[in-house]
PDB file of C-alpha atoms and ligand atoms in Angstrom:
ATOM      1  CA  MET A  72    -161.903  99.396 119.671  1.00 91.00           C
ATOM      2  CA  PRO A  73    -164.432  97.499 121.766  1.00 97.00           C
ATOM      3  CA  THR A  74    -167.100  95.113 120.506  1.00 98.00           C
ATOM      4  CA  TYR A  75    -170.627  95.423 121.852  1.00 98.00           C
ATOM      5  CA  ALA A  76    -173.338  92.782 121.482  1.00 98.00           C
ATOM      6  CA  ILE A  77    -176.814  94.308 121.426  1.00 98.00           C
ATOM      7  CA  GLY A  78    -180.053  92.450 122.101  1.00 96.00           C
ATOM      8  CA  ASP A  79    -183.377  92.353 120.369  1.00 98.00           C
ATOM      9  CA  ILE A  80    -184.068  95.849 119.010  1.00 98.00           C
ATOM     10  CA  GLN A  81    -187.399  94.996 117.355  1.00 98.00           C
ATOM     11  CA  GLY A  82    -187.669  98.392 115.717  1.00 98.00           C
ATOM     12  CA  CYS A  83    -186.770 100.377 118.854  1.00 98.00           C
ATOM     13  CA  PHE A  84    -184.534 102.686 116.832  1.00 98.00           C
ATOM     14  CA  ASP A  85    -184.616 105.635 119.253  1.00 98.00           C
ATOM     15  CA  GLU A  86    -183.470 103.454 122.136  1.00 98.00           C
ATOM     16  CA  LEU A  87    -180.681 102.063 119.933  1.00 98.00           C
ATOM     17  CA  GLN A  88    -179.472 105.613 119.342  1.00 98.00           C
ATOM     18  CA  ASP A  89    -179.681 106.330 123.088  1.00 98.00           C
ATOM     19  CA  LEU A  90    -177.672 103.188 123.819  1.00 98.00           C
ATOM     20  CA  LEU A  91    -174.981 104.030 121.252  1.00 98.00           C
ATOM     21  CA  GLY A  92    -174.762 107.513 122.741  1.00 98.00           C
ATOM     22  CA  SER A  93    -174.380 106.122 126.241  1.00 98.00           C
ATOM     23  CA  ILE A  94    -171.399 103.983 125.214  1.00 98.00           C
ATOM     24  CA  ASN A  95    -169.829 106.747 123.101  1.00 98.00           C
ATOM     25  CA  PHE A  96    -170.002 104.451 120.106  1.00 98.00           C
ATOM     26  CA  ASN A  97    -167.397 105.253 117.472  1.00 98.00           C
ATOM     27  CA  PRO A  98    -168.562 103.811 114.128  1.00 97.00           C
ATOM     28  CA  ASP A  99    -165.074 103.968 112.648  1.00 97.00           C
ATOM     29  CA  GLN A 100    -163.438 101.967 115.420  1.00 97.00           C
ATOM     30  CA  ASP A 101    -165.998 100.006 117.423  1.00 98.00           C
ATOM     31  CA  THR A 102    -167.820  96.882 116.285  1.00 98.00           C
ATOM     32  CA  LEU A 103    -171.457  96.080 116.975  1.00 98.00           C
ATOM     33  CA  TRP A 104    -172.894  92.599 117.140  1.00 98.00           C
ATOM     34  CA  PHE A 105    -176.666  92.259 116.874  1.00 98.00           C
ATOM     35  CA  ALA A 106    -178.303  89.166 118.347  1.00 98.00           C
ATOM     36  CA  GLY A 107    -181.240  89.146 115.902  1.00 98.00           C
ATOM     37  CA  ASP A 108    -184.854  90.309 115.940  1.00 98.00           C
ATOM     38  CA  LEU A 109    -183.889  93.676 114.539  1.00 98.00           C
ATOM     39  CA  VAL A 110    -187.448  94.290 113.391  1.00 98.00           C
ATOM     40  CA  ASN A 111    -191.155  93.962 114.152  1.00 96.00           C
ATOM     41  CA  ARG A 112    -193.458  94.821 117.055  1.00 94.00           C
ATOM     42  CA  GLY A 113    -191.629  98.109 117.711  1.00 95.00           C
ATOM     43  CA  PRO A 114    -192.225 101.453 115.967  1.00 95.00           C
ATOM     44  CA  LYS A 115    -189.201 101.987 113.687  1.00 97.00           C
ATOM     45  CA  SER A 116    -188.167  98.767 111.982  1.00 98.00           C
ATOM     46  CA  LEU A 117    -187.386 100.481 108.683  1.00 98.00           C
ATOM     47  CA  GLU A 118    -185.047 103.024 110.282  1.00 98.00           C
ATOM     48  CA  THR A 119    -183.396 100.285 112.346  1.00 98.00           C
ATOM     49  CA  LEU A 120    -182.688  98.084 109.350  1.00 98.00           C
ATOM     50  CA  ARG A 121    -181.349 100.962 107.239  1.00 98.00           C
ATOM     51  CA  PHE A 122    -179.085 102.098 110.066  1.00 98.00           C
ATOM     52  CA  ILE A 123    -177.630  98.674 110.818  1.00 98.00           C
ATOM     53  CA  ARG A 124    -177.118  97.807 107.177  1.00 98.00           C
ATOM     54  CA  ASN A 125    -175.070 100.980 106.717  1.00 98.00           C
ATOM     55  CA  LEU A 126    -172.842 100.422 109.742  1.00 98.00           C
ATOM     56  CA  LYS A 127    -169.216  99.868 108.874  1.00 97.00           C
ATOM     57  CA  ASN A 128    -168.286  97.244 111.473  1.00 98.00           C
ATOM     58  CA  LYS A 129    -171.141  94.951 112.389  1.00 98.00           C
ATOM     59  CA  ILE A 130    -172.159  91.323 112.748  1.00 98.00           C
ATOM     60  CA  VAL A 131    -175.826  90.369 112.548  1.00 98.00           C
ATOM     61  CA  VAL A 132    -177.407  86.993 113.241  1.00 98.00           C
ATOM     62  CA  LEU A 133    -180.976  86.303 112.200  1.00 98.00           C
ATOM     63  CA  GLY A 134    -183.841  86.022 114.671  1.00 98.00           C
ATOM     64  CA  ASN A 135    -187.313  84.624 114.217  1.00 97.00           C
ATOM     65  CA  HIS A 136    -188.762  88.070 113.517  1.00 97.00           C
ATOM     66  CA  ASP A 137    -186.137  88.673 110.825  1.00 98.00           C
ATOM     67  CA  ILE A 138    -187.100  85.386 109.171  1.00 97.00           C
ATOM     68  CA  TYR A 139    -190.727  86.502 109.476  1.00 95.00           C
ATOM     69  CA  LEU A 140    -189.884  89.662 107.525  1.00 96.00           C
ATOM     70  CA  LEU A 141    -188.341  87.559 104.762  1.00 96.00           C
ATOM     71  CA  SER A 142    -191.569  85.595 104.620  1.00 94.00           C
ATOM     72  CA  LEU A 143    -193.765  88.707 104.534  1.00 94.00           C
ATOM     73  CA  ALA A 144    -191.615  90.333 101.857  1.00 95.00           C
ATOM     74  CA  ASN A 145    -192.166  87.315  99.663  1.00 93.00           C
ATOM     75  CA  GLY A 146    -195.919  87.524  99.834  1.00 86.00           C
ATOM     76  CA  HIS A 147    -196.652  85.071 102.591  1.00 80.00           C
ATOM     77  CA  PRO A 148    -199.544  86.631 104.474  1.00 75.00           C
ATOM     78  CA  HIS A 149    -199.476  87.073 108.222  1.00 76.00           C
ATOM     79  CA  LYS A 150    -201.945  89.008 110.279  1.00 74.00           C
ATOM     80  CA  ASP A 151    -200.104  90.842 113.032  1.00 82.00           C
ATOM     81  CA  HIS A 152    -197.002  92.860 112.340  1.00 91.00           C
ATOM     82  CA  THR A 153    -195.637  96.408 112.356  1.00 93.00           C
ATOM     83  CA  LEU A 154    -193.700  96.140 109.110  1.00 95.00           C
ATOM     84  CA  TYR A 155    -196.095  97.847 106.665  1.00 94.00           C
ATOM     85  CA  ASP A 156    -193.882 100.907 106.133  1.00 95.00           C
ATOM     86  CA  LEU A 157    -190.814  98.729 105.662  1.00 96.00           C
ATOM     87  CA  LEU A 158    -192.610  96.539 103.119  1.00 95.00           C
ATOM     88  CA  ALA A 159    -193.732  99.654 101.193  1.00 95.00           C
ATOM     89  CA  ALA A 160    -190.315 101.373 101.267  1.00 97.00           C
ATOM     90  CA  PRO A 161    -188.471 101.845  97.941  1.00 98.00           C
ATOM     91  CA  ASP A 162    -185.417 100.107  99.393  1.00 98.00           C
ATOM     92  CA  CYS A 163    -187.353  97.185 100.897  1.00 97.00           C
ATOM     93  CA  GLY A 164    -185.994  94.764  98.300  1.00 97.00           C
ATOM     94  CA  ASP A 165    -182.413  95.809  98.953  1.00 98.00           C
ATOM     95  CA  LEU A 166    -182.837  95.609 102.718  1.00 98.00           C
ATOM     96  CA  VAL A 167    -184.430  92.178 102.568  1.00 98.00           C
ATOM     97  CA  ASN A 168    -181.730  90.894 100.237  1.00 98.00           C
ATOM     98  CA  TRP A 169    -179.088  92.120 102.626  1.00 98.00           C
ATOM     99  CA  LEU A 170    -180.895  90.675 105.639  1.00 98.00           C
ATOM    100  CA  ARG A 171    -181.282  87.171 104.205  1.00 98.00           C
ATOM    101  CA  LYS A 172    -177.534  86.943 103.663  1.00 98.00           C
ATOM    102  CA  GLN A 173    -176.793  87.337 107.362  1.00 98.00           C
ATOM    103  CA  PRO A 174    -175.819  84.194 109.295  1.00 98.00           C
ATOM    104  CA  LEU A 175    -177.697  82.245 111.974  1.00 98.00           C
ATOM    105  CA  PHE A 176    -174.583  81.752 114.052  1.00 98.00           C
ATOM    106  CA  HIS A 177    -171.333  83.639 114.514  1.00 98.00           C
ATOM    107  CA  TYR A 178    -168.121  82.697 116.273  1.00 98.00           C
ATOM    108  CA  ASP A 179    -165.128  84.990 116.658  1.00 98.00           C
ATOM    109  CA  ALA A 180    -161.969  83.050 117.489  1.00 98.00           C
ATOM    110  CA  THR A 181    -160.007  86.134 118.546  1.00 97.00           C
ATOM    111  CA  LEU A 182    -162.627  87.246 121.047  1.00 97.00           C
ATOM    112  CA  ASN A 183    -163.581  83.628 121.761  1.00 98.00           C
ATOM    113  CA  PHE A 184    -167.273  84.561 121.700  1.00 98.00           C
ATOM    114  CA  ALA A 185    -170.217  82.971 119.938  1.00 98.00           C
ATOM    115  CA  MET A 186    -173.595  84.514 119.102  1.00 98.00           C
ATOM    116  CA  SER A 187    -176.941  83.293 117.888  1.00 98.00           C
ATOM    117  CA  HIS A 188    -180.468  84.585 118.410  1.00 98.00           C
ATOM    118  CA  ALA A 189    -181.948  81.883 120.641  1.00 98.00           C
ATOM    119  CA  GLY A 190    -178.858  79.944 121.743  1.00 98.00           C
ATOM    120  CA  ILE A 191    -177.032  76.761 120.855  1.00 98.00           C
ATOM    121  CA  PHE A 192    -178.753  73.387 120.918  1.00 98.00           C
ATOM    122  CA  PRO A 193    -177.088  71.676 123.935  1.00 98.00           C
ATOM    123  CA  PRO A 194    -175.584  68.601 122.221  1.00 97.00           C
ATOM    124  CA  TRP A 195    -173.980  70.576 119.406  1.00 98.00           C
ATOM    125  CA  SER A 196    -170.254  71.312 119.416  1.00 98.00           C
ATOM    126  CA  LEU A 197    -168.849  74.502 117.957  1.00 98.00           C
ATOM    127  CA  ALA A 198    -167.976  72.708 114.721  1.00 98.00           C
ATOM    128  CA  GLN A 199    -171.471  71.224 114.499  1.00 98.00           C
ATOM    129  CA  ALA A 200    -173.168  74.546 115.214  1.00 98.00           C
ATOM    130  CA  GLN A 201    -171.114  76.172 112.468  1.00 98.00           C
ATOM    131  CA  GLN A 202    -171.849  73.408 109.983  1.00 98.00           C
ATOM    132  CA  TYR A 203    -175.580  73.166 110.710  1.00 98.00           C
ATOM    133  CA  ALA A 204    -176.095  76.933 110.623  1.00 98.00           C
ATOM    134  CA  ARG A 205    -174.368  76.987 107.256  1.00 98.00           C
ATOM    135  CA  GLU A 206    -176.829  74.407 105.885  1.00 98.00           C
ATOM    136  CA  VAL A 207    -179.752  76.803 106.463  1.00 98.00           C
ATOM    137  CA  GLU A 208    -177.792  79.895 105.453  1.00 98.00           C
ATOM    138  CA  VAL A 209    -177.110  78.374 102.039  1.00 98.00           C
ATOM    139  CA  VAL A 210    -180.853  77.973 101.490  1.00 98.00           C
ATOM    140  CA  LEU A 211    -181.703  81.525 102.623  1.00 98.00           C
ATOM    141  CA  GLN A 212    -178.939  82.958 100.455  1.00 98.00           C
ATOM    142  CA  ALA A 213    -179.907  81.069  97.293  1.00 97.00           C
ATOM    143  CA  ASP A 214    -181.566  82.938  94.424  1.00 95.00           C
ATOM    144  CA  HIS A 215    -184.705  80.805  94.711  1.00 94.00           C
ATOM    145  CA  TYR A 216    -184.953  81.146  98.502  1.00 96.00           C
ATOM    146  CA  ALA A 217    -188.466  82.605  98.395  1.00 94.00           C
ATOM    147  CA  THR A 218    -189.982  79.308  97.291  1.00 93.00           C
ATOM    148  CA  GLN A 219    -188.266  77.482 100.172  1.00 94.00           C
ATOM    149  CA  LEU A 220    -189.376  79.722 103.031  1.00 93.00           C
ATOM    150  CA  GLU A 221    -192.764  78.170 103.701  1.00 91.00           C
ATOM    151  CA  TYR A 222    -191.150  74.760 104.217  1.00 95.00           C
ATOM    152  CA  LEU A 223    -188.932  76.176 106.942  1.00 95.00           C
ATOM    153  CA  TYR A 224    -191.937  77.034 109.124  1.00 93.00           C
ATOM    154  CA  GLY A 225    -193.375  74.642 111.693  1.00 94.00           C
ATOM    155  CA  ASN A 226    -192.684  72.998 115.058  1.00 95.00           C
ATOM    156  CA  GLN A 227    -191.736  69.546 113.789  1.00 97.00           C
ATOM    157  CA  PRO A 228    -189.469  67.729 114.096  1.00 98.00           C
ATOM    158  CA  ASP A 229    -188.813  68.796 117.674  1.00 97.00           C
ATOM    159  CA  GLU A 230    -186.027  66.272 118.239  1.00 97.00           C
ATOM    160  CA  TRP A 231    -182.653  66.282 116.542  1.00 97.00           C
ATOM    161  CA  ASP A 232    -181.287  63.308 114.716  1.00 96.00           C
ATOM    162  CA  GLU A 233    -178.132  63.588 112.659  1.00 96.00           C
ATOM    163  CA  SER A 234    -179.866  61.463 110.043  1.00 97.00           C
ATOM    164  CA  LEU A 235    -182.626  64.048 109.490  1.00 98.00           C
ATOM    165  CA  SER A 236    -182.624  65.278 105.919  1.00 98.00           C
ATOM    166  CA  GLY A 237    -184.325  67.780 103.642  1.00 97.00           C
ATOM    167  CA  PHE A 238    -186.622  70.404 105.098  1.00 98.00           C
ATOM    168  CA  ASP A 239    -187.133  68.453 108.333  1.00 98.00           C
ATOM    169  CA  ARG A 240    -183.443  68.869 109.012  1.00 98.00           C
ATOM    170  CA  LEU A 241    -183.348  72.526 107.991  1.00 98.00           C
ATOM    171  CA  ARG A 242    -186.493  73.324 110.003  1.00 98.00           C
ATOM    172  CA  PHE A 243    -185.036  71.845 113.191  1.00 98.00           C
ATOM    173  CA  ILE A 244    -181.766  73.726 112.735  1.00 98.00           C
ATOM    174  CA  LEU A 245    -183.549  77.027 112.071  1.00 98.00           C
ATOM    175  CA  ASN A 246    -185.847  76.534 115.068  1.00 98.00           C
ATOM    176  CA  ALA A 247    -182.907  75.677 117.336  1.00 98.00           C
ATOM    177  CA  PHE A 248    -181.022  78.832 116.396  1.00 98.00           C
ATOM    178  CA  THR A 249    -183.976  81.223 116.307  1.00 98.00           C
ATOM    179  CA  ARG A 250    -186.838  79.928 118.513  1.00 98.00           C
ATOM    180  CA  MET A 251    -185.466  77.595 121.199  1.00 98.00           C
ATOM    181  CA  ARG A 252    -185.930  78.356 124.897  1.00 98.00           C
ATOM    182  CA  PHE A 253    -186.680  75.149 126.811  1.00 97.00           C
ATOM    183  CA  CYS A 254    -185.735  71.588 125.978  1.00 97.00           C
ATOM    184  CA  THR A 255    -185.582  68.209 127.707  1.00 96.00           C
ATOM    185  CA  LEU A 256    -182.444  66.366 128.808  1.00 94.00           C
ATOM    186  CA  GLU A 257    -182.842  64.304 125.657  1.00 93.00           C
ATOM    187  CA  GLY A 258    -182.978  67.443 123.515  1.00 92.00           C
ATOM    188  CA  LYS A 259    -186.681  67.720 122.700  1.00 96.00           C
ATOM    189  CA  LEU A 260    -187.572  71.360 121.999  1.00 97.00           C
ATOM    190  CA  GLU A 261    -190.596  73.196 123.393  1.00 94.00           C
ATOM    191  CA  PHE A 262    -192.006  76.180 121.477  1.00 92.00           C
ATOM    192  CA  SER A 263    -195.056  77.344 123.394  1.00 91.00           C
ATOM    193  CA  CYS A 264    -193.550  78.565 126.663  1.00 93.00           C
ATOM    194  CA  ALA A 265    -191.869  81.987 126.535  1.00 93.00           C
ATOM    195  CA  GLY A 266    -192.038  82.666 130.243  1.00 94.00           C
ATOM    196  CA  LYS A 267    -189.662  82.824 133.143  1.00 95.00           C
ATOM    197  CA  ILE A 268    -187.707  79.808 134.314  1.00 95.00           C
ATOM    198  CA  GLY A 269    -190.145  77.746 136.361  1.00 93.00           C
ATOM    199  CA  THR A 270    -193.137  78.309 134.102  1.00 94.00           C
ATOM    200  CA  GLN A 271    -192.164  75.572 131.646  1.00 94.00           C
ATOM    201  CA  PRO A 272    -193.781  72.128 131.451  1.00 94.00           C
ATOM    202  CA  GLU A 273    -192.329  69.382 133.620  1.00 95.00           C
ATOM    203  CA  GLY A 274    -189.172  67.780 132.276  1.00 95.00           C
ATOM    204  CA  TYR A 275    -187.984  70.864 130.399  1.00 96.00           C
ATOM    205  CA  LEU A 276    -184.947  72.998 131.185  1.00 97.00           C
ATOM    206  CA  PRO A 277    -183.575  76.208 129.733  1.00 98.00           C
ATOM    207  CA  TRP A 278    -181.284  75.158 126.883  1.00 98.00           C
ATOM    208  CA  PHE A 279    -178.257  76.580 128.713  1.00 98.00           C
ATOM    209  CA  ALA A 280    -179.006  74.592 131.886  1.00 97.00           C
ATOM    210  CA  VAL A 281    -178.859  71.176 130.238  1.00 97.00           C
ATOM    211  CA  PRO A 282    -175.995  69.186 131.835  1.00 96.00           C
ATOM    212  CA  ASN A 283    -172.959  68.339 129.695  1.00 96.00           C
ATOM    213  CA  ARG A 284    -173.734  71.016 127.142  1.00 97.00           C
ATOM    214  CA  ALA A 285    -171.168  70.589 124.368  1.00 98.00           C
ATOM    215  CA  MET A 286    -170.357  74.317 124.128  1.00 98.00           C
ATOM    216  CA  ALA A 287    -170.372  75.051 127.858  1.00 98.00           C
ATOM    217  CA  ASP A 288    -166.769  76.299 127.706  1.00 98.00           C
ATOM    218  CA  VAL A 289    -167.406  78.812 124.896  1.00 98.00           C
ATOM    219  CA  PRO A 290    -168.803  82.224 125.881  1.00 98.00           C
ATOM    220  CA  ILE A 291    -172.073  82.895 124.068  1.00 98.00           C
ATOM    221  CA  VAL A 292    -174.316  85.909 123.738  1.00 98.00           C
ATOM    222  CA  PHE A 293    -177.958  85.482 122.741  1.00 98.00           C
ATOM    223  CA  GLY A 294    -181.354  87.187 122.841  1.00 98.00           C
ATOM    224  CA  HIS A 295    -184.928  86.036 122.167  1.00 98.00           C
ATOM    225  CA  TRP A 296    -185.919  85.439 125.788  1.00 97.00           C
ATOM    226  CA  SER A 297    -186.904  88.704 127.412  1.00 97.00           C
ATOM    227  CA  ALA A 298    -188.532  86.959 130.371  1.00 96.00           C
ATOM    228  CA  LEU A 299    -185.026  86.110 131.623  1.00 97.00           C
ATOM    229  CA  GLU A 300    -184.516  89.874 132.085  1.00 95.00           C
ATOM    230  CA  GLY A 301    -180.855  89.460 131.214  1.00 96.00           C
ATOM    231  CA  HIS A 302    -180.093  86.758 133.783  1.00 96.00           C
ATOM    232  CA  THR A 303    -179.099  83.171 133.027  1.00 97.00           C
ATOM    233  CA  ASN A 304    -177.181  82.377 136.237  1.00 96.00           C
ATOM    234  CA  THR A 305    -174.926  80.309 134.011  1.00 97.00           C
ATOM    235  CA  PRO A 306    -171.221  80.999 133.473  1.00 96.00           C
ATOM    236  CA  LEU A 307    -170.325  82.211 129.977  1.00 98.00           C
ATOM    237  CA  VAL A 308    -173.989  82.456 128.863  1.00 98.00           C
ATOM    238  CA  PHE A 309    -174.993  86.085 128.324  1.00 98.00           C
ATOM    239  CA  ASP A 310    -178.589  87.158 127.632  1.00 98.00           C
ATOM    240  CA  VAL A 311    -178.876  90.584 126.004  1.00 98.00           C
ATOM    241  CA  ASP A 312    -182.643  90.600 125.390  1.00 98.00           C
ATOM    242  CA  THR A 313    -183.971  92.817 128.149  1.00 97.00           C
ATOM    243  CA  GLY A 314    -187.376  93.397 126.578  1.00 97.00           C
ATOM    244  CA  CYS A 315    -187.070  96.870 125.076  1.00 97.00           C
ATOM    245  CA  VAL A 316    -190.126  96.356 122.909  1.00 96.00           C
ATOM    246  CA  TRP A 317    -192.074  95.302 126.013  1.00 95.00           C
ATOM    247  CA  GLY A 318    -191.257  98.536 127.816  1.00 95.00           C
ATOM    248  CA  ALA A 319    -188.177  97.418 129.765  1.00 96.00           C
ATOM    249  CA  SER A 320    -184.695  98.257 128.409  1.00 97.00           C
ATOM    250  CA  LEU A 321    -182.227  97.846 125.562  1.00 98.00           C
ATOM    251  CA  THR A 322    -178.915  96.281 126.490  1.00 98.00           C
ATOM    252  CA  ALA A 323    -175.389  96.000 125.109  1.00 98.00           C
ATOM    253  CA  LEU A 324    -172.690  93.669 126.427  1.00 98.00           C
ATOM    254  CA  ARG A 325    -169.094  94.760 125.907  1.00 98.00           C
ATOM    255  CA  LEU A 326    -167.463  91.488 124.994  1.00 98.00           C
ATOM    256  CA  GLU A 327    -163.920  92.334 126.040  1.00 97.00           C
ATOM    257  CA  ASP A 328    -164.740  92.927 129.721  1.00 97.00           C
ATOM    258  CA  ARG A 329    -168.313  91.544 129.803  1.00 98.00           C
ATOM    259  CA  GLN A 330    -169.760  94.763 131.118  1.00 98.00           C
ATOM    260  CA  TYR A 331    -173.446  95.502 130.511  1.00 98.00           C
ATOM    261  CA  PHE A 332    -174.895  98.837 129.396  1.00 98.00           C
ATOM    262  CA  SER A 333    -178.633  99.529 129.279  1.00 98.00           C
ATOM    263  CA  VAL A 334    -181.013 102.344 128.403  1.00 98.00           C
ATOM    264  CA  ALA A 335    -184.690 102.551 129.278  1.00 97.00           C
ATOM    265  CA  SER A 336    -187.358 101.743 126.719  1.00 97.00           C
ATOM    266  CA  LYS A 337    -189.537 104.607 125.519  1.00 96.00           C
ATOM    267  CA  ILE A 338    -192.437 102.223 125.034  1.00 93.00           C
ATOM    268  CA  LYS A 339    -195.096 102.703 127.658  1.00 87.00           C
ATOM    269  CA  THR A 340    -196.889  99.641 128.783  1.00 75.00           C
ATOM    270  CA  LYS A 341    -199.282  99.369 131.676  1.00 54.00           C
ATOM    271  CA  ASN A 342    -198.743  95.720 132.330  1.00 52.00           C
ATOM    272  CA  LEU A 343    -195.613  94.060 131.068  1.00 53.00           C
ATOM    273  CA  THR A 344    -196.622  90.635 132.327  1.00 52.00           C
ATOM    274  CA  GLN A 345    -199.931  90.815 130.487  1.00 50.00           C
ATOM    275  CA  ARG A 346    -198.276  91.833 127.229  1.00 52.00           C
ATOM    276  CA  ARG A 347    -195.792  88.993 127.570  1.00 53.00           C
ATOM    277  CA  LYS A 348    -198.672  86.563 127.917  1.00 49.00           C
ATOM    278  CA  GLU A 349    -200.189  87.843 124.705  1.00 46.00           C
ATOM    279  CA  ARG A 350    -197.175  86.999 122.570  1.00 46.00           C
TER     280      ARG A 350
HETATM  281 MN1   MN B  22    -186.918  86.159 118.957  1.00 60.86          MN
END
């Protein structure tokens, strides 16, 4: 009864089916963890969301593209997306209501594994990560969540302070769990650089490379950063976003023995680097 953590699907439903076939996935016995960004950019977001929602044993954490869907579904206009069929589907309301009730962070004490979409803000302990994630989850799960969404968008504040309150506090927490890649030693987040390690502005490090990270002894699986190509070179930090929607591959990590499984993307792209730059 293994548990597999799967990276950013982004509507790559056919590759998800290939991957589940390659691991002989048994829906009655095995558990799937999804590291967020289930939808958008890829071709089959609607099928992906329906399939995952109906799985018996699954854990989902929200990614920035999942939050984006919540925003779109509540009438906030955005220009570029591939979610038109999902938004027009008769079960869109049900799917969105299910999606918004998924957490930002998950920790399984038996497996001793944590998961979030982008990672864990370096100074936060396990107890803090759980508490802070819950603060945003409560807002997304409230009946009146739609009126709160627009206040959760933005890049400020980019530094954490326990005394932050209101939407500034919630916005930082949501950004840390769903959009973080690089930050400074002091914990200032950077949102513009999505590239490989080495392409960031001076003074910034990958979040998992910050010294004295509070959760360094807890294994964590995350996605969001396809430019890492699955490599963090950091013990206990497992990247499962291998850029399926950019034409690379879709990856699962079996948590019990930390073995990776990947299938090739069916998306054809002439120049992966160029498409990454356009994000
Ligand atoms: Mn993402």
